[in-house]
Each structure stands twice: as C-alpha cells, then as structure tokens.
Short mmCIF file of N, CA and C and ligand atoms in Angstrom, two decimals:
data_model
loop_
_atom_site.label_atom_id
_atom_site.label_comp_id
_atom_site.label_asym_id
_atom_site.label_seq_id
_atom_site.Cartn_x
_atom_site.Cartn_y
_atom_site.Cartn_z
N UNK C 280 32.88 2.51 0.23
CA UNK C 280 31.45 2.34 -0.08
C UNK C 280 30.64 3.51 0.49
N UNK C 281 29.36 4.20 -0.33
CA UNK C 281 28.87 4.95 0.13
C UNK C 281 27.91 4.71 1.26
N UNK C 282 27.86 5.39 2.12
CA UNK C 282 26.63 4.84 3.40
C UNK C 282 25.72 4.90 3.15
N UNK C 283 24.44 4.28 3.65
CA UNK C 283 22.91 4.57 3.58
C UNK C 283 22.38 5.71 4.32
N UNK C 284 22.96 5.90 5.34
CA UNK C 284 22.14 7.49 6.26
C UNK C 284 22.31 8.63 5.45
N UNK C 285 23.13 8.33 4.33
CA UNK C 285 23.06 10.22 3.04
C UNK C 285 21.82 10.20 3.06
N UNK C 286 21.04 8.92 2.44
CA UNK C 286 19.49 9.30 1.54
C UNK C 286 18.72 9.36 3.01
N UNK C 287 19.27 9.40 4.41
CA UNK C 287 18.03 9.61 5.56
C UNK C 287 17.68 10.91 5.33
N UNK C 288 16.82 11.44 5.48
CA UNK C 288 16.68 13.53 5.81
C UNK C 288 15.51 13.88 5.75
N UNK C 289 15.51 14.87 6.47
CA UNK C 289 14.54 15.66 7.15
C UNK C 289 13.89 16.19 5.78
N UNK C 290 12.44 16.19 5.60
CA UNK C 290 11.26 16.59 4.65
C UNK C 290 10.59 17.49 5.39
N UNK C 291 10.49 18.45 4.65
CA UNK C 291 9.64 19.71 5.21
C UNK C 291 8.34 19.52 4.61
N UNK C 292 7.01 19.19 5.28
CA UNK C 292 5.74 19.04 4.60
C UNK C 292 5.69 20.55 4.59
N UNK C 293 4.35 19.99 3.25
CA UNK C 293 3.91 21.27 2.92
C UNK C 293 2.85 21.97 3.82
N UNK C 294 2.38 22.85 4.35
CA UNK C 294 1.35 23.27 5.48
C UNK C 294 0.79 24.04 4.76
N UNK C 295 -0.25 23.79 4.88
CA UNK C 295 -1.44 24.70 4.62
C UNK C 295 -2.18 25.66 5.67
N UNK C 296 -1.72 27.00 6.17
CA UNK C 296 -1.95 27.84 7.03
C UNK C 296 -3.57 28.31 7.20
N UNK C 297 -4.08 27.88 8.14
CA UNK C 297 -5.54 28.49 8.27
C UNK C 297 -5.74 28.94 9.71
N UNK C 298 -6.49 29.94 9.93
CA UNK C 298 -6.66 30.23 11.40
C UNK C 298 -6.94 29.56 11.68
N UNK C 299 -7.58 28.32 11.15
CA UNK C 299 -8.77 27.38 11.91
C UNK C 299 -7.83 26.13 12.81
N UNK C 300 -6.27 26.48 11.87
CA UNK C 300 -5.30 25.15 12.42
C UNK C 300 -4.47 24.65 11.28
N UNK C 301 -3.71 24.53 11.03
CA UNK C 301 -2.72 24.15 9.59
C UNK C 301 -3.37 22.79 9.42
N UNK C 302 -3.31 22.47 7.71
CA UNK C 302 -3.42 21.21 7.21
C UNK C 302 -1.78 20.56 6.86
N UNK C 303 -1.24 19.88 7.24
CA UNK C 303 0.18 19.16 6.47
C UNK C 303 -0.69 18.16 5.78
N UNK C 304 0.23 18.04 4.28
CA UNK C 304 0.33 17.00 3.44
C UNK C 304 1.46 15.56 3.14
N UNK C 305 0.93 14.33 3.22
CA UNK C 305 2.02 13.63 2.48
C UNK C 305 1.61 13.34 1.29
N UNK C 306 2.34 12.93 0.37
CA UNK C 306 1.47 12.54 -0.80
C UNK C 306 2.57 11.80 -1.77
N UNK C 307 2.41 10.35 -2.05
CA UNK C 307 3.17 9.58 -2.45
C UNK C 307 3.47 10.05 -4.26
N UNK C 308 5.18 9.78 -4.29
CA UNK C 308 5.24 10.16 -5.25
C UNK C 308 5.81 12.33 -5.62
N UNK C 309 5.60 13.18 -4.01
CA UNK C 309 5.62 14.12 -3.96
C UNK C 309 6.85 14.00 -2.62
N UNK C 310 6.55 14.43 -1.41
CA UNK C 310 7.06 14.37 -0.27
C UNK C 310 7.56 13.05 0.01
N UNK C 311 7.25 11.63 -0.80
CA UNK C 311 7.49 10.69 -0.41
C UNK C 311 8.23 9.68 -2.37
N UNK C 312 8.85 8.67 -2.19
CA UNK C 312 9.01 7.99 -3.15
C UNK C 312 8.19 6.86 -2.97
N UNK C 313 7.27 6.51 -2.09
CA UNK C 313 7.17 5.10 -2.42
C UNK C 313 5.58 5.89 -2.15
N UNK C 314 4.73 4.55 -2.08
CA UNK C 314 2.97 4.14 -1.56
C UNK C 314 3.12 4.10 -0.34
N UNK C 315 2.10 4.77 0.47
CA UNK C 315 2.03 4.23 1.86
C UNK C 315 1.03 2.70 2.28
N UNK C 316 1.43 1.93 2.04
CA UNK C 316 0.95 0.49 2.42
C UNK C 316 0.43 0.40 4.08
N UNK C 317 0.71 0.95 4.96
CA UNK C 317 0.67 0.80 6.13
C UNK C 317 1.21 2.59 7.15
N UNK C 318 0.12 2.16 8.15
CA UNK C 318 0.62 3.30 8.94
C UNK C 318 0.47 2.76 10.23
N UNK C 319 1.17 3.18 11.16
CA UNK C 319 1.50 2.91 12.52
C UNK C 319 1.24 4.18 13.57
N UNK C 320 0.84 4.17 14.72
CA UNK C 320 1.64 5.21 15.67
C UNK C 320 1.48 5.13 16.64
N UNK C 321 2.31 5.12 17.44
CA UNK C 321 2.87 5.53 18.71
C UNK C 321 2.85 6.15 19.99
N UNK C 322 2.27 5.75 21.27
CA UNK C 322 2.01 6.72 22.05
C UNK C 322 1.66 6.13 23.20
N UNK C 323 2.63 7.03 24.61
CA UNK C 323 2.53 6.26 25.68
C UNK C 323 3.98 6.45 25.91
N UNK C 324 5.08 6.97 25.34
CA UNK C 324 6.26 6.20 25.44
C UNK C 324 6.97 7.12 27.18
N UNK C 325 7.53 6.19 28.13
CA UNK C 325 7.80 6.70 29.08
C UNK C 325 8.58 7.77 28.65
N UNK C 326 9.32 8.82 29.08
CA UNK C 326 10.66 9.07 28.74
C UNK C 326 11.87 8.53 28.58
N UNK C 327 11.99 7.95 29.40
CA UNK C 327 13.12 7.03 29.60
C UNK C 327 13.45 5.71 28.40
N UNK C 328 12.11 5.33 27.70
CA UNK C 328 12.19 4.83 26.89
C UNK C 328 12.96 4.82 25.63
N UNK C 329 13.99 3.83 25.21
CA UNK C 329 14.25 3.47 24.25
C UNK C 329 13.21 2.75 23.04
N UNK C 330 13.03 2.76 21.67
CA UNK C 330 12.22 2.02 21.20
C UNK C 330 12.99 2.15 19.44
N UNK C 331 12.23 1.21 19.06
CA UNK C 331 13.25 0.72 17.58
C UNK C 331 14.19 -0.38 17.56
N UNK C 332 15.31 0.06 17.33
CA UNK C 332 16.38 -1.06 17.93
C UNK C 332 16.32 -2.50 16.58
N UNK C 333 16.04 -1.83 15.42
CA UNK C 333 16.02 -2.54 13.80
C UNK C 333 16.23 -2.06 12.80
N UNK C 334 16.77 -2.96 11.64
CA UNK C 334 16.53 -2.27 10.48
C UNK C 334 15.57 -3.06 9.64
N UNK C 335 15.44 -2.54 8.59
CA UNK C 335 14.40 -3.29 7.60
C UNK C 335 15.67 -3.52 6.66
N UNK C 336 14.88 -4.46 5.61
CA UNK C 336 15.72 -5.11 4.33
C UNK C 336 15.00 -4.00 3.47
N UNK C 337 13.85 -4.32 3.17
CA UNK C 337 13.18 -3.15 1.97
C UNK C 337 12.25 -2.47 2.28
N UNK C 338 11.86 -2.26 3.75
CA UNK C 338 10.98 -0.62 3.87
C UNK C 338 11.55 0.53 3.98
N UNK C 339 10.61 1.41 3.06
CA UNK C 339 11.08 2.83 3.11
C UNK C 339 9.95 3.12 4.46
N UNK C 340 10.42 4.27 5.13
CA UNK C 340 9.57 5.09 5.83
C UNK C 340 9.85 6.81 5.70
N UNK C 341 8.58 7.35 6.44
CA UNK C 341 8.44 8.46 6.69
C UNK C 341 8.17 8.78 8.35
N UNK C 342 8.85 8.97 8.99
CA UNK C 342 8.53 8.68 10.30
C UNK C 342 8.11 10.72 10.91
N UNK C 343 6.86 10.98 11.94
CA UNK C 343 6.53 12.19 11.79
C UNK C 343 6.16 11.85 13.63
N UNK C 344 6.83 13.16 14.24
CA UNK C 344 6.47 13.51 15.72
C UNK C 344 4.95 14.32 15.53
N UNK C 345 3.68 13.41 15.49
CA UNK C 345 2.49 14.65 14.99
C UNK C 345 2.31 15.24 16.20
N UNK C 346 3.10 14.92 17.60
CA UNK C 346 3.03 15.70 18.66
C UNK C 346 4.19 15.75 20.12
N UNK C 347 4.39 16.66 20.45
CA UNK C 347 5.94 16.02 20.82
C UNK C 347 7.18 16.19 20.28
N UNK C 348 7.42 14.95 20.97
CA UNK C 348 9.22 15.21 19.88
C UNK C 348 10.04 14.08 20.43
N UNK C 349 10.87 13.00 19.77
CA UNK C 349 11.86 12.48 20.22
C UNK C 349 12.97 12.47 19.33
N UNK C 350 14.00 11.89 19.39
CA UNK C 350 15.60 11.67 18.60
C UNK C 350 15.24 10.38 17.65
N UNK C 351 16.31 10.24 17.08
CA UNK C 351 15.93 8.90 15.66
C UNK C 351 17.51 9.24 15.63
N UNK C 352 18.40 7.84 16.01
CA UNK C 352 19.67 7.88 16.32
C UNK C 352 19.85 6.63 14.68
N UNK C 353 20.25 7.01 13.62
CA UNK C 353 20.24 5.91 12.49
C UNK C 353 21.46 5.73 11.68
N UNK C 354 21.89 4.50 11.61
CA UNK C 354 23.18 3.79 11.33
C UNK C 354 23.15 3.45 10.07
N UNK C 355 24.51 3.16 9.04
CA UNK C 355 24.27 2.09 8.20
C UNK C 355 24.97 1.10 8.06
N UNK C 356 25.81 0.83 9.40
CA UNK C 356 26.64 -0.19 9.52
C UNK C 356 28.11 0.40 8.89
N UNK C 357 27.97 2.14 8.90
CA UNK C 357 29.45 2.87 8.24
C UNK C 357 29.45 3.84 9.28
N UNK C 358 28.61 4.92 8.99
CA UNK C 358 28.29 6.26 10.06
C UNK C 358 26.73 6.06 10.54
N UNK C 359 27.04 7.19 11.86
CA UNK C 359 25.79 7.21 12.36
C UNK C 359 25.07 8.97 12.41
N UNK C 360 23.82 9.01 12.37
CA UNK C 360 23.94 10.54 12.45
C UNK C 360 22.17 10.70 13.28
N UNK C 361 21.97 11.45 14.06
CA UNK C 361 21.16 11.77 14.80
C UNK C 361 19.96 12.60 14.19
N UNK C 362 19.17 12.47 14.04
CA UNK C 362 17.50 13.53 13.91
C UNK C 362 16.59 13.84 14.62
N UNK C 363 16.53 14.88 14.72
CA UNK C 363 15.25 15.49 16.20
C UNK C 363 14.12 15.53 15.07
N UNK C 364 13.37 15.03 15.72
CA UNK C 364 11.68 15.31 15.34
C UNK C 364 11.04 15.89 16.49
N UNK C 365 10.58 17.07 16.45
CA UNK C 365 9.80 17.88 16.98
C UNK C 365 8.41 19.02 16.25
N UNK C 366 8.77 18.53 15.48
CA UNK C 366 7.31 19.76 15.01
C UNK C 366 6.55 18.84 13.38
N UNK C 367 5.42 18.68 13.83
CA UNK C 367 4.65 17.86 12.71
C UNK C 367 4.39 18.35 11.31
N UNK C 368 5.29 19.37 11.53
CA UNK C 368 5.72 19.84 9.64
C UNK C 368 6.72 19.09 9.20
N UNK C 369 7.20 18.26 10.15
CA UNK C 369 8.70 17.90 9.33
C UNK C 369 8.55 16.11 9.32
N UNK C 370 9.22 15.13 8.93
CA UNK C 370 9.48 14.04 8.70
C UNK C 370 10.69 13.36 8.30
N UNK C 371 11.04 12.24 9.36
CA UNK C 371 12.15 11.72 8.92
C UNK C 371 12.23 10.48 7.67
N UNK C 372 12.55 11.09 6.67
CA UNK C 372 12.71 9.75 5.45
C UNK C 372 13.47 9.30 5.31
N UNK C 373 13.34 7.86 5.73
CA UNK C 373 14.57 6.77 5.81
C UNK C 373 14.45 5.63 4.70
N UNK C 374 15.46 5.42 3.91
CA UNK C 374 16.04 4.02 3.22
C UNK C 374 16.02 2.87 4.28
N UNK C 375 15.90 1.89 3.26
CA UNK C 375 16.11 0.56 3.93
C UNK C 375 17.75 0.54 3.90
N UNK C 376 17.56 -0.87 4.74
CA UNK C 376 19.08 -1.22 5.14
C UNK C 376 20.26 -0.01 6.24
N UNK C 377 19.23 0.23 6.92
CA UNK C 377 19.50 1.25 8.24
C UNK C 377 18.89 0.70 9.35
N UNK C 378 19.58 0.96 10.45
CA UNK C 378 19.21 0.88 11.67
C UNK C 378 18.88 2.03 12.26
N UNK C 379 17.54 1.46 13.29
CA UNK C 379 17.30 2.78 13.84
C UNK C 379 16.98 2.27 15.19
N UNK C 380 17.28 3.91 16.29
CA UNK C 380 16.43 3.55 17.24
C UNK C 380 16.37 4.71 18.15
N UNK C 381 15.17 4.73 18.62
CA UNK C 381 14.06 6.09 18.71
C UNK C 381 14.07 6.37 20.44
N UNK C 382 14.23 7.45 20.99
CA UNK C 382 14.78 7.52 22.21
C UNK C 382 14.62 9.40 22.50
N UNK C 383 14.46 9.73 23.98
CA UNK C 383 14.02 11.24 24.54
C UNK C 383 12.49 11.56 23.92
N UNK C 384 11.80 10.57 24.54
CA UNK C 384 10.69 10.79 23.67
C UNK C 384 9.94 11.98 25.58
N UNK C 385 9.58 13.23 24.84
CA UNK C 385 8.75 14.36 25.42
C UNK C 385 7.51 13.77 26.02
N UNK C 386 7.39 14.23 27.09
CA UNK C 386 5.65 13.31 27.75
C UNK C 386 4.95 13.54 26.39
N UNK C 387 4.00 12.73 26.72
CA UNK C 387 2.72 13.13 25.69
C UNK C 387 3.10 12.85 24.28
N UNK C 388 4.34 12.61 23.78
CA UNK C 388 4.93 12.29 22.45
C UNK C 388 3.53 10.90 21.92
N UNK C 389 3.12 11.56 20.67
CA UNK C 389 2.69 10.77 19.55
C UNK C 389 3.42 11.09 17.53
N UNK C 390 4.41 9.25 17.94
CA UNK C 390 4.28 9.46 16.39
C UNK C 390 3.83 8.45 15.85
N UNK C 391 4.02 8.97 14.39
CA UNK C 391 3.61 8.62 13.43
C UNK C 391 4.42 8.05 11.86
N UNK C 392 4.17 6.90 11.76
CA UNK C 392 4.85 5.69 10.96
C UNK C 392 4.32 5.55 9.39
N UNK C 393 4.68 6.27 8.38
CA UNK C 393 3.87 6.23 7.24
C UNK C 393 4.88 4.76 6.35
N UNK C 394 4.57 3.72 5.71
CA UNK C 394 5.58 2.99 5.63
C UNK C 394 5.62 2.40 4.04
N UNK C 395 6.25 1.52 3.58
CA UNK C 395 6.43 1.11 2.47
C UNK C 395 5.77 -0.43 2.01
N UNK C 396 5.73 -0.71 3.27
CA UNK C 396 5.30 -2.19 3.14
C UNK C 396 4.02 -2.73 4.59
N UNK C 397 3.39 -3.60 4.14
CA UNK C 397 2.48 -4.21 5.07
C UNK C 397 3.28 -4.88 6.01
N UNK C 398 3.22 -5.20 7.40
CA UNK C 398 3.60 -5.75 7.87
C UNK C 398 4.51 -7.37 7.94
N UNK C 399 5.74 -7.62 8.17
CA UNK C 399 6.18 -8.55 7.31
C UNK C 399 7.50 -8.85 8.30
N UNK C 400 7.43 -9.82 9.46
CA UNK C 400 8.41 -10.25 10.23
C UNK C 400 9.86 -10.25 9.65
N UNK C 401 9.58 -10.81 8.39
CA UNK C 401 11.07 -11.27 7.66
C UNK C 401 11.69 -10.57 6.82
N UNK C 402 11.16 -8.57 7.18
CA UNK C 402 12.17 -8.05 6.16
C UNK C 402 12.53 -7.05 7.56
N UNK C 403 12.64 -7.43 8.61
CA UNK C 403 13.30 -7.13 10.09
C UNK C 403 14.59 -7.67 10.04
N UNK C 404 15.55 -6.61 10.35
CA UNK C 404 16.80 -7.24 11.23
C UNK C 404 16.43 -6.83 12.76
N UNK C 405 16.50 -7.89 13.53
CA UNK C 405 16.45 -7.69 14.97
C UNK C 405 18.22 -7.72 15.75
N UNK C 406 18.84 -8.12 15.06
CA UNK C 406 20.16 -8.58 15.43
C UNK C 406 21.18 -7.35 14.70
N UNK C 407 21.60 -6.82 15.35
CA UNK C 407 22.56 -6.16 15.37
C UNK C 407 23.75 -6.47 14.48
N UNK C 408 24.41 -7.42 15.51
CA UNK C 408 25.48 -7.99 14.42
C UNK C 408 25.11 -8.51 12.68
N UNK C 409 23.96 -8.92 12.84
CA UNK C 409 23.63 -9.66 11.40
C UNK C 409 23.15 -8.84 10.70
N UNK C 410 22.04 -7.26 10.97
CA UNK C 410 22.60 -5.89 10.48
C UNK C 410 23.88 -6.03 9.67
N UNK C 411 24.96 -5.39 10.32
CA UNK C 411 26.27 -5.02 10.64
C UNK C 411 26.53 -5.65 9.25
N UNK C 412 26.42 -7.28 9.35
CA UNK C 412 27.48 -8.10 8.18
C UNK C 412 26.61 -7.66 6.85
N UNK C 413 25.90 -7.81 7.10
CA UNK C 413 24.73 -7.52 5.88
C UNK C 413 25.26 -6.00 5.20
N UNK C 414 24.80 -5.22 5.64
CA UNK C 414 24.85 -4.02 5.61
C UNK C 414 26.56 -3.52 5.43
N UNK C 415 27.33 -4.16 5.49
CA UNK C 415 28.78 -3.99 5.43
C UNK C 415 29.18 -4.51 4.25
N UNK C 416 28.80 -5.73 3.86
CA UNK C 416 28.70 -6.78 2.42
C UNK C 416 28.04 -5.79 1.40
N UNK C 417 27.17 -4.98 1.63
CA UNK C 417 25.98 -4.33 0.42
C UNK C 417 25.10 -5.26 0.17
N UNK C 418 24.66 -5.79 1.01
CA UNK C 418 23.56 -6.92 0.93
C UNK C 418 22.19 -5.91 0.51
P1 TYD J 66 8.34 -3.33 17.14
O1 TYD J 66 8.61 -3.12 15.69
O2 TYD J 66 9.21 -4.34 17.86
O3 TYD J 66 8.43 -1.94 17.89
P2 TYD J 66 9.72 -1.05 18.14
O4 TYD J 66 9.47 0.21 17.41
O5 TYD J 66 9.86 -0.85 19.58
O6 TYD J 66 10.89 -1.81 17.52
O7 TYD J 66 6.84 -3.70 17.31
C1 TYD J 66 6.31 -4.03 18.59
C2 TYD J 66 5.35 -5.19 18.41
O8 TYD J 66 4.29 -4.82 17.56
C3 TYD J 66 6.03 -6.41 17.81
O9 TYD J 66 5.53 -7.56 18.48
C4 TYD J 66 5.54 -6.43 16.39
C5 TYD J 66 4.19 -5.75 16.49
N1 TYD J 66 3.81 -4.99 15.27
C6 TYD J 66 2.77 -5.46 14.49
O10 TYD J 66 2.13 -6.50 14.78
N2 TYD J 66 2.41 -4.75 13.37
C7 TYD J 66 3.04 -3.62 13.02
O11 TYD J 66 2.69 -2.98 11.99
C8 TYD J 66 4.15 -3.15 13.83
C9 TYD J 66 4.90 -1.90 13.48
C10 TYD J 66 4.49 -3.88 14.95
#
C-alpha cells in the first residue's frame, strides 16, 4: 500500500520582495488544494515542548513557522519522515490520515495553522493505536 507522508511536502510561497519587507501569499486553489475554513497559531511554546501528538480523518493543512522554527515529525501508520520549518516562505502541506507531532520549537517560535475544516472534535485521532489500525486498513 502506498503511504500518506508522499503527498506531505514542503511549498515554497510565493514572496513578494520589497524593501519595505516581503509580502508571502497563500491562496486556495494555487499554493493550497483546499479553502481555508479556519486558522490557528501558536506561540509560547517552551523548547522542550512537544505539541501535536494527532491525526485528522479529513483535514488538510498548511502548517507555516511565520517566525522561528520547529520539526513536524509525520507518520502514516507505514513510514515516517521529518520537516524543518524555519523560514515563513515555506509551508508544510499535509493530507489527512497522518500523524503528526511538532517538537524543537526555537524561543520566540510563532506558527501558523491554515486548515481545511472548522473546528470538529470527531475528525481527531487522539489514540495512537486507533490511528495505526485505521490508517493500516485504508480507512
Ligand atoms: P490541540 O489540538 O490538542 O493542540 P496540540 O497541537 O498540542 O495537539 O488543541 C489544544 C486545545 O485547544 C484542545 O483543548 C482543543 C482546543 N482547540 C480549539 O478549541 N479550537 C481549535 O481550533 C484548536 C486547534 C484547538
């Protein structure tokens, strides 16, 4: 079976160079496949902090270090493969039915959560193992 972490990967936004300070773009449908329904972000995280530690059933994301930088360690219940986010030109785009979890976060780290869906308890895996069976089945 093919894994889900192929379709994870790094997106190079587009920047718009001005002395005044670069503009980056997302723009659904361009840099992204889905609508952004919801945005999130992040900030405060000790270093030492672990954070994530889920997968979704059907959100896509775009996940962006707009300052900072931490790791995005993401599974699909086959292989696992690692992504540094460090520079707010770039973005990690992840499929559903992956696990993730977000860790070496740089003092001062703020990110940023562009997502697929509104908030929604029940398209969370919190459980690992039940991940695992799911995600092993082609659920
Ligand atoms: P959670 O997804 O558990 O964060 P982590 O990235 O560490 O896995 O979210 C932390 C808490 O915030 C949890 O109680 C759910 C809540 N939350 C919302 O209410 N709305 C949201 O959009 C998000 C992302 C989280």
């Amino acid at each position: 079976m093919v894994g889900r972490v192929e379709p994870c990967r790094i997106v190079e936004l587009p920047e718009i160079v001005d002395p005044r300070g670069s503009l980056c773009v997302v723009e659904s449908g361009k840099e992204i496949d889905f609508d952004v329904k919801r945005a999130y972000y992040m900030f405060g995280m000790p270093p030492e902090t672990r954070r994530g530690g889920h997968g979704h059933r059907r959100l896509r994301q775009l996940i962006i270090a707009v300052h900072g930088s931490f790791k995005v360690d993401v599974d699909d219940g086959f292989s696992r493969r690692t992504f540094v986010l460090d520079h707010p030109r770039r973005g990690l785009y992840m499929t559903p039915m992956v696990w993730r979890d977000m860790v070496d976060f740089a003092p001062g780290t703020v990110g940023l959560w562009l997502v697929s869906e509104t908030y929604d308890e029940s398209d969370y895996y919190r459980d690992y193992d039940e991940f695992l069976r799911d995600a092993r089945s082609g659920a």
